[in-house]
């Protein structure tokens, strides 16, 4: 019975991820059979599955905080869960770092349309490509730094101050988030320059 329940649960989760991926593809324009587009669509599906770990972490964190608040209230702050603040702070890392790549999946980045929309179409795409190259460089450096920090935590066995939790799993989550963003920026930069190259020059000419 438990095995069947777990199988059905993961089946429903997988179906929800696939439906969400299709909806995101429709909204963000990831429609087509180009290799970059197909890979981005598949990678988005993979990242969407990982995001459920962040969702589970959110439930755990909220549960611990709620229990701690109830205990403090009932005991007039004389009793509390040891390390609850530290626990919340580190699990917030998991929630945030796994949620950041979702911004790239939905292409929800900030776009100052009052200026950018005044540019000609091809120039607009090339300008966006340059900005994405800068973003790519930033996240590539963050990914490299994440690798170094992870290796340092593993080799030194660094733990948290109160709960003595090993820090390397949280460094690994940060690395995953940065690496996912780096891959997204590579794919999006390639796609942007391809779109710019495929945009006819006539599109830059304003109609008289």
CSV table of C-alpha atoms in Angstrom, one decimal:
chain,number,residue,atom,x,y,z
A,1,UNK,CA,0.0,0.0,0.0
A,2,UNK,CA,2.7,2.6,0.9
A,3,UNK,CA,4.6,1.7,-2.3
A,4,UNK,CA,1.5,2.3,-4.4
A,5,UNK,CA,0.7,5.6,-2.7
A,6,UNK,CA,4.2,6.8,-3.3
A,7,UNK,CA,4.1,5.7,-7.0
A,8,UNK,CA,0.8,7.5,-7.5
A,9,UNK,CA,2.1,10.6,-5.7
A,10,UNK,CA,5.2,10.9,-7.9
A,11,UNK,CA,3.1,10.2,-10.9
A,12,UNK,CA,0.8,13.1,-10.1
A,13,UNK,CA,3.8,15.3,-9.4
A,14,UNK,CA,5.4,14.4,-12.7
A,15,UNK,CA,2.2,15.1,-14.6
A,16,UNK,CA,1.9,18.5,-12.9
A,17,UNK,CA,5.5,19.4,-13.8
A,18,UNK,CA,4.9,18.4,-17.5
A,19,UNK,CA,1.7,20.5,-17.6
A,20,UNK,CA,3.5,23.5,-16.0
A,21,UNK,CA,6.4,23.1,-18.5
A,22,UNK,CA,3.9,23.3,-21.4
A,23,UNK,CA,2.2,26.4,-20.0
A,24,UNK,CA,5.6,28.1,-19.4
A,25,UNK,CA,6.7,27.2,-22.9
A,26,UNK,CA,3.6,28.9,-24.3
A,27,UNK,CA,4.0,32.0,-22.1
A,28,UNK,CA,7.8,32.5,-22.7
A,29,UNK,CA,7.9,31.7,-26.4
A,30,UNK,CA,9.8,28.4,-26.1
A,31,UNK,CA,8.0,27.0,-29.1
A,32,UNK,CA,9.9,25.4,-31.9
A,33,UNK,CA,12.1,22.5,-32.9
A,34,UNK,CA,15.5,24.3,-32.8
A,35,UNK,CA,18.1,22.4,-30.7
A,36,UNK,CA,18.6,25.3,-28.3
A,37,UNK,CA,14.8,25.7,-27.9
A,38,UNK,CA,14.2,21.9,-27.3
A,39,UNK,CA,17.1,21.7,-24.9
A,40,UNK,CA,15.9,24.7,-22.9
A,41,UNK,CA,12.4,23.3,-22.8
A,42,UNK,CA,13.8,20.0,-21.4
A,43,UNK,CA,16.1,21.7,-19.0
A,44,UNK,CA,13.2,23.9,-17.7
A,45,UNK,CA,11.3,20.7,-17.0
A,46,UNK,CA,14.3,19.3,-15.0
A,47,UNK,CA,14.7,22.6,-13.0
A,48,UNK,CA,10.9,22.6,-12.3
A,49,UNK,CA,11.2,19.2,-10.8
A,50,UNK,CA,14.1,20.3,-8.5
A,51,UNK,CA,12.0,23.3,-7.4
A,52,UNK,CA,9.8,20.9,-5.5
A,53,UNK,CA,12.7,20.4,-3.1
A,54,UNK,CA,12.5,24.1,-2.4
A,55,UNK,CA,8.8,23.8,-1.9
A,56,UNK,CA,9.2,20.9,0.6
A,57,UNK,CA,11.9,23.0,2.4
A,58,UNK,CA,9.4,25.8,2.7
A,59,UNK,CA,6.8,23.6,4.4
A,60,UNK,CA,9.4,22.2,6.8
A,61,UNK,CA,10.7,25.7,7.7
A,62,UNK,CA,7.2,27.1,8.3
A,63,UNK,CA,6.3,24.0,10.4
A,64,UNK,CA,9.3,24.4,12.6
A,65,UNK,CA,8.8,28.2,13.0
A,66,UNK,CA,5.1,27.7,13.8
A,67,UNK,CA,5.8,25.1,16.5
A,68,UNK,CA,8.5,27.3,18.0
A,69,UNK,CA,6.1,30.3,18.1
A,70,UNK,CA,3.4,28.2,19.8
A,71,UNK,CA,5.8,26.9,22.4
A,72,UNK,CA,7.2,30.4,23.1
A,73,UNK,CA,3.6,31.7,23.5
A,74,UNK,CA,2.5,28.9,25.8
A,75,UNK,CA,5.6,29.0,28.0
A,76,UNK,CA,5.9,32.9,28.0
A,77,UNK,CA,9.2,32.7,26.1
A,78,UNK,CA,10.8,30.5,28.7
A,79,UNK,CA,10.9,27.5,26.4
A,80,UNK,CA,11.9,27.4,22.7
A,81,UNK,CA,13.2,25.1,20.0
A,82,UNK,CA,17.0,25.3,20.1
A,83,UNK,CA,18.4,26.7,16.9
A,84,UNK,CA,15.1,27.5,15.3
A,85,UNK,CA,16.4,30.8,14.0
A,86,UNK,CA,19.5,29.2,12.5
A,87,UNK,CA,17.4,26.4,11.0
A,88,UNK,CA,15.1,29.0,9.3
A,89,UNK,CA,18.0,31.0,8.0
A,90,UNK,CA,19.7,28.1,6.4
A,91,UNK,CA,16.6,26.6,4.9
A,92,UNK,CA,15.8,30.0,3.5
A,93,UNK,CA,18.9,29.5,1.4
A,94,UNK,CA,17.4,26.4,-0.1
A,95,UNK,CA,14.1,28.1,-0.9
A,96,UNK,CA,15.7,31.2,-2.5
A,97,UNK,CA,18.5,29.5,-4.5
A,98,UNK,CA,16.1,26.9,-6.0
A,99,UNK,CA,13.6,29.6,-6.8
A,100,UNK,CA,15.9,32.0,-8.6
A,101,UNK,CA,16.2,29.9,-11.8
A,102,UNK,CA,12.4,29.9,-12.1
A,103,UNK,CA,12.8,33.6,-13.1
A,104,UNK,CA,14.7,32.5,-16.2
A,105,UNK,CA,12.2,29.8,-17.0
A,106,UNK,CA,9.4,32.3,-17.2
A,107,UNK,CA,11.6,35.0,-18.5
A,108,UNK,CA,10.4,37.3,-15.8
A,109,UNK,CA,13.5,39.6,-15.7
A,110,UNK,CA,13.0,43.3,-15.5
A,111,UNK,CA,12.5,45.0,-18.8
A,112,UNK,CA,12.4,48.8,-19.0
A,113,UNK,CA,10.0,48.9,-21.9
A,114,UNK,CA,9.7,52.8,-22.0
A,115,UNK,CA,13.3,52.8,-23.3
A,116,UNK,CA,14.0,49.4,-24.8
A,117,UNK,CA,10.9,49.4,-27.0
A,118,UNK,CA,12.1,52.5,-28.8
A,119,UNK,CA,15.0,50.6,-30.2
A,120,UNK,CA,14.8,49.0,-33.7
A,121,UNK,CA,14.1,45.3,-33.4
A,122,UNK,CA,17.5,44.0,-34.5
A,123,UNK,CA,19.4,46.5,-32.3
A,124,UNK,CA,17.1,45.6,-29.4
A,125,UNK,CA,18.0,41.9,-29.7
A,126,UNK,CA,21.7,42.6,-30.1
A,127,UNK,CA,21.6,44.9,-27.0
A,128,UNK,CA,19.7,42.2,-25.1
A,129,UNK,CA,22.4,39.7,-26.1
A,130,UNK,CA,25.2,41.9,-24.7
A,131,UNK,CA,23.3,42.3,-21.4
A,132,UNK,CA,22.9,38.5,-21.3
A,133,UNK,CA,26.6,38.0,-21.9
A,134,UNK,CA,27.3,40.2,-18.8
A,135,UNK,CA,24.8,38.2,-16.8
A,136,UNK,CA,26.4,35.0,-18.0
A,137,UNK,CA,29.9,36.2,-16.9
A,138,UNK,CA,28.5,37.1,-13.4
A,139,UNK,CA,26.8,33.7,-12.9
A,140,UNK,CA,29.8,31.8,-14.3
A,141,UNK,CA,31.9,33.5,-11.6
A,142,UNK,CA,29.3,32.8,-8.9
A,143,UNK,CA,29.3,29.1,-10.0
A,144,UNK,CA,33.1,28.9,-9.9
A,145,UNK,CA,33.0,30.5,-6.4
A,146,UNK,CA,30.3,28.0,-5.4
A,147,UNK,CA,32.5,25.1,-6.4
A,148,UNK,CA,35.4,26.5,-4.3
A,149,UNK,CA,33.2,27.1,-1.3
A,150,UNK,CA,31.7,23.7,-1.5
A,151,UNK,CA,35.1,22.0,-1.7
A,152,UNK,CA,36.3,24.1,1.3
A,153,UNK,CA,33.3,23.1,3.4
A,154,UNK,CA,33.7,19.4,2.6
A,155,UNK,CA,37.4,19.4,3.3
A,156,UNK,CA,37.2,21.3,6.6
A,157,UNK,CA,33.9,19.7,7.8
A,158,UNK,CA,32.5,23.2,8.7
A,159,UNK,CA,29.2,23.1,10.7
A,160,UNK,CA,26.7,25.7,11.8
A,161,UNK,CA,27.1,27.4,15.2
A,162,UNK,CA,24.1,26.1,17.1
A,163,UNK,CA,22.7,23.0,15.5
A,164,UNK,CA,26.1,21.7,14.1
A,165,UNK,CA,24.6,21.0,10.7
A,166,UNK,CA,27.2,20.5,8.0
A,167,UNK,CA,27.4,23.5,5.8
A,168,UNK,CA,28.3,21.8,2.6
A,169,UNK,CA,24.7,20.7,1.6
A,170,UNK,CA,23.6,24.3,1.7
A,171,UNK,CA,26.7,25.3,-0.4
A,172,UNK,CA,25.7,22.6,-2.8
A,173,UNK,CA,22.2,24.1,-3.2
A,174,UNK,CA,23.8,27.5,-3.9
A,175,UNK,CA,26.0,25.9,-6.5
A,176,UNK,CA,23.0,24.2,-8.1
A,177,UNK,CA,21.1,27.5,-8.3
A,178,UNK,CA,24.1,29.3,-9.8
A,179,UNK,CA,24.9,26.5,-12.3
A,180,UNK,CA,21.2,26.4,-13.4
A,181,UNK,CA,21.3,30.1,-14.0
A,182,UNK,CA,24.6,29.8,-15.9
A,183,UNK,CA,23.1,27.2,-18.2
A,184,UNK,CA,20.0,29.3,-18.8
A,185,UNK,CA,22.1,32.3,-19.7
A,186,UNK,CA,24.1,30.3,-22.2
A,187,UNK,CA,21.0,29.0,-23.9
A,188,UNK,CA,19.2,32.4,-23.8
A,189,UNK,CA,22.2,34.3,-25.1
A,190,UNK,CA,22.6,31.9,-28.0
A,191,UNK,CA,18.9,32.1,-28.8
A,192,UNK,CA,18.9,35.9,-28.6
A,193,UNK,CA,21.8,36.3,-31.1
A,194,UNK,CA,20.2,33.7,-33.4
A,195,UNK,CA,16.9,35.7,-33.3
A,196,UNK,CA,18.8,38.9,-34.0
A,197,UNK,CA,20.6,37.3,-37.0
A,198,UNK,CA,17.3,36.0,-38.4
A,199,UNK,CA,15.5,39.4,-38.1
A,200,UNK,CA,15.4,41.0,-41.5
A,201,UNK,CA,17.2,44.4,-41.8
A,202,UNK,CA,14.0,45.9,-43.2
A,203,UNK,CA,12.6,45.5,-39.7
A,204,UNK,CA,14.9,48.3,-38.5
A,205,UNK,CA,13.5,50.7,-41.0
A,206,UNK,CA,10.7,52.8,-39.7
A,207,UNK,CA,7.7,53.1,-42.0
A,208,UNK,CA,7.2,56.6,-43.5
